[in-house]
XYZ file of C-alpha atoms in Angstrom:
156
model
C -29.316 7.212 15.842
C -31.470 4.465 14.357
C -30.383 0.909 13.598
C -30.226 1.464 9.796
C -27.854 4.421 10.173
C -25.631 2.515 12.563
C -25.562 -0.492 10.266
C -24.617 1.661 7.321
C -21.898 3.303 9.407
C -20.369 -0.060 10.482
C -20.480 -1.174 6.857
C -18.635 1.949 5.808
C -15.843 1.155 8.266
C -15.765 -2.550 7.244
C -15.699 -1.797 3.466
C -12.974 0.784 4.033
C -10.811 -1.741 5.963
C -11.423 -4.397 3.231
C -10.513 -2.046 0.369
C -7.247 -0.782 1.893
C -6.304 -4.320 3.080
C -6.859 -5.765 -0.416
C -4.606 -3.338 -2.263
C -7.456 -1.945 -4.378
C -6.091 1.582 -3.927
C -8.412 3.077 -6.573
C -11.318 2.412 -4.214
C -9.799 4.445 -1.337
C -10.752 7.931 -2.581
C -14.344 6.816 -3.193
C -14.914 6.537 0.565
C -14.527 10.343 0.824
C -16.466 13.439 -0.165
C -15.016 15.766 -2.807
C -13.902 18.377 -0.290
C -12.639 15.939 2.267
C -9.645 15.980 4.587
C -7.357 13.055 5.491
C -4.644 13.534 8.050
C -2.096 11.065 9.441
C -0.754 12.498 12.705
C 1.208 11.242 15.668
C -0.758 11.071 18.900
C 1.541 13.468 20.733
C 1.086 16.196 18.124
C -2.678 15.695 18.189
C -2.949 15.830 21.960
C -0.795 18.922 22.183
C -2.713 20.700 19.461
C 0.288 20.840 17.153
C -0.732 20.946 13.497
C 2.231 18.982 12.091
C 1.004 15.799 10.290
C 2.944 13.105 8.539
C 0.436 13.186 5.637
C -2.280 15.734 4.994
C -4.642 15.694 2.050
C -7.388 18.307 1.616
C -9.568 16.928 -1.268
C -10.575 13.758 -3.013
C -8.374 14.876 -5.882
C -5.298 14.803 -3.589
C -6.275 11.268 -2.522
C -6.419 10.251 -6.188
C -2.987 11.780 -6.730
C -1.671 9.640 -3.833
C -3.163 6.549 -5.510
C -1.404 7.468 -8.689
C 1.846 7.844 -6.759
C 1.404 4.455 -5.175
C 0.708 2.752 -8.495
C 3.079 4.631 -10.843
C 5.895 6.518 -9.074
C 6.748 5.142 -5.643
C 9.358 2.404 -5.557
C 9.505 0.286 -2.382
C 9.818 -3.207 -1.086
C 6.301 -4.562 -1.628
C 4.195 -5.598 1.376
C 0.632 -6.413 2.305
C -1.437 -4.578 4.952
C -4.234 -5.984 7.004
C -6.537 -3.501 8.815
C -8.394 -4.554 11.979
C -10.840 -1.873 12.956
C -12.900 -1.706 16.106
C -16.565 -0.872 16.240
C -17.144 2.850 15.680
C -18.142 4.835 18.725
C -20.624 7.481 17.782
C -19.868 10.686 19.719
C -22.471 12.906 17.998
C -25.339 11.991 15.643
C -27.295 14.386 13.563
C -29.666 13.689 10.678
C -26.972 13.447 7.975
C -23.739 13.888 9.970
C -21.992 11.663 12.499
C -18.842 12.224 14.582
C -17.140 8.955 15.349
C -14.016 7.309 16.660
C -12.672 3.779 16.134
C -9.484 2.022 17.182
C -7.397 0.382 14.475
C -4.418 -1.866 14.080
C -2.575 -2.345 10.814
C -0.383 -5.353 10.328
C 2.323 -5.490 7.608
C 3.498 -8.635 5.902
C 6.547 -8.597 3.563
C 6.650 -11.414 1.123
C 9.265 -13.532 2.879
C 8.874 -12.345 6.481
C 6.580 -12.837 9.386
C 3.721 -10.364 9.877
C 4.402 -7.418 12.214
C 2.427 -4.606 13.819
C 2.853 -1.607 11.524
C 0.581 0.973 13.150
C -1.868 1.203 15.995
C -4.096 4.099 16.866
C -7.507 5.557 16.308
C -9.584 7.192 13.612
C -11.404 10.410 14.407
C -14.005 10.854 11.713
C -16.780 13.017 10.454
C -19.113 10.987 8.247
C -21.881 12.516 6.142
C -24.780 11.191 4.138
C -24.479 11.793 0.391
C -26.501 10.697 -2.617
C -24.118 7.698 -2.867
C -24.434 6.788 0.775
C -22.245 7.505 3.806
C -18.820 8.962 3.162
C -15.951 10.397 5.196
C -15.867 14.166 5.201
C -12.927 14.065 7.464
C -10.624 11.286 8.698
C -7.871 11.880 11.179
C -5.600 8.918 11.662
C -3.943 9.399 15.042
C -1.237 6.790 15.414
C 0.092 5.963 18.939
C 3.806 5.467 18.250
C 5.940 8.162 16.700
C 8.157 5.341 15.356
C 6.943 4.301 11.932
C 8.956 1.486 10.396
C 10.427 2.587 7.018
C 7.776 4.952 5.504
C 4.031 5.149 5.077
C 3.228 4.196 1.460
C -0.333 2.861 1.651
C -3.342 4.472 3.321
C -4.054 3.559 6.935
């Protein structure tokens, strides 16, 4: 993997974290290919090979539907999220396809409360080169604790 590819990859991860931390939900689907997959799954299920996931989306259209739901139909106590993402570890590099992992931590801040740890885990990703630059073809969000406070509204 050359330096330019690695730089673009780290920028993809950083831009993703910035977008989902800023509440600009309409940007979230644009990090993915049209026929992408996005799964949120507890670590225990992932390690045991169980398919059950908390959230599972199989296209960019489904991600856009989720954004619509966040903006227009879901009612919840508002909060902010802050994503801290580790440097991606490249497990396999091909010309236009990369398999990567990165640790993450998401902190949640309700308007009149102290910040708290919301979710910790790792991303398991397949990133591909498109005409628009690098995009996620697949993102598995494997969270360490099966205990999720309240519910998952916003993307991790």
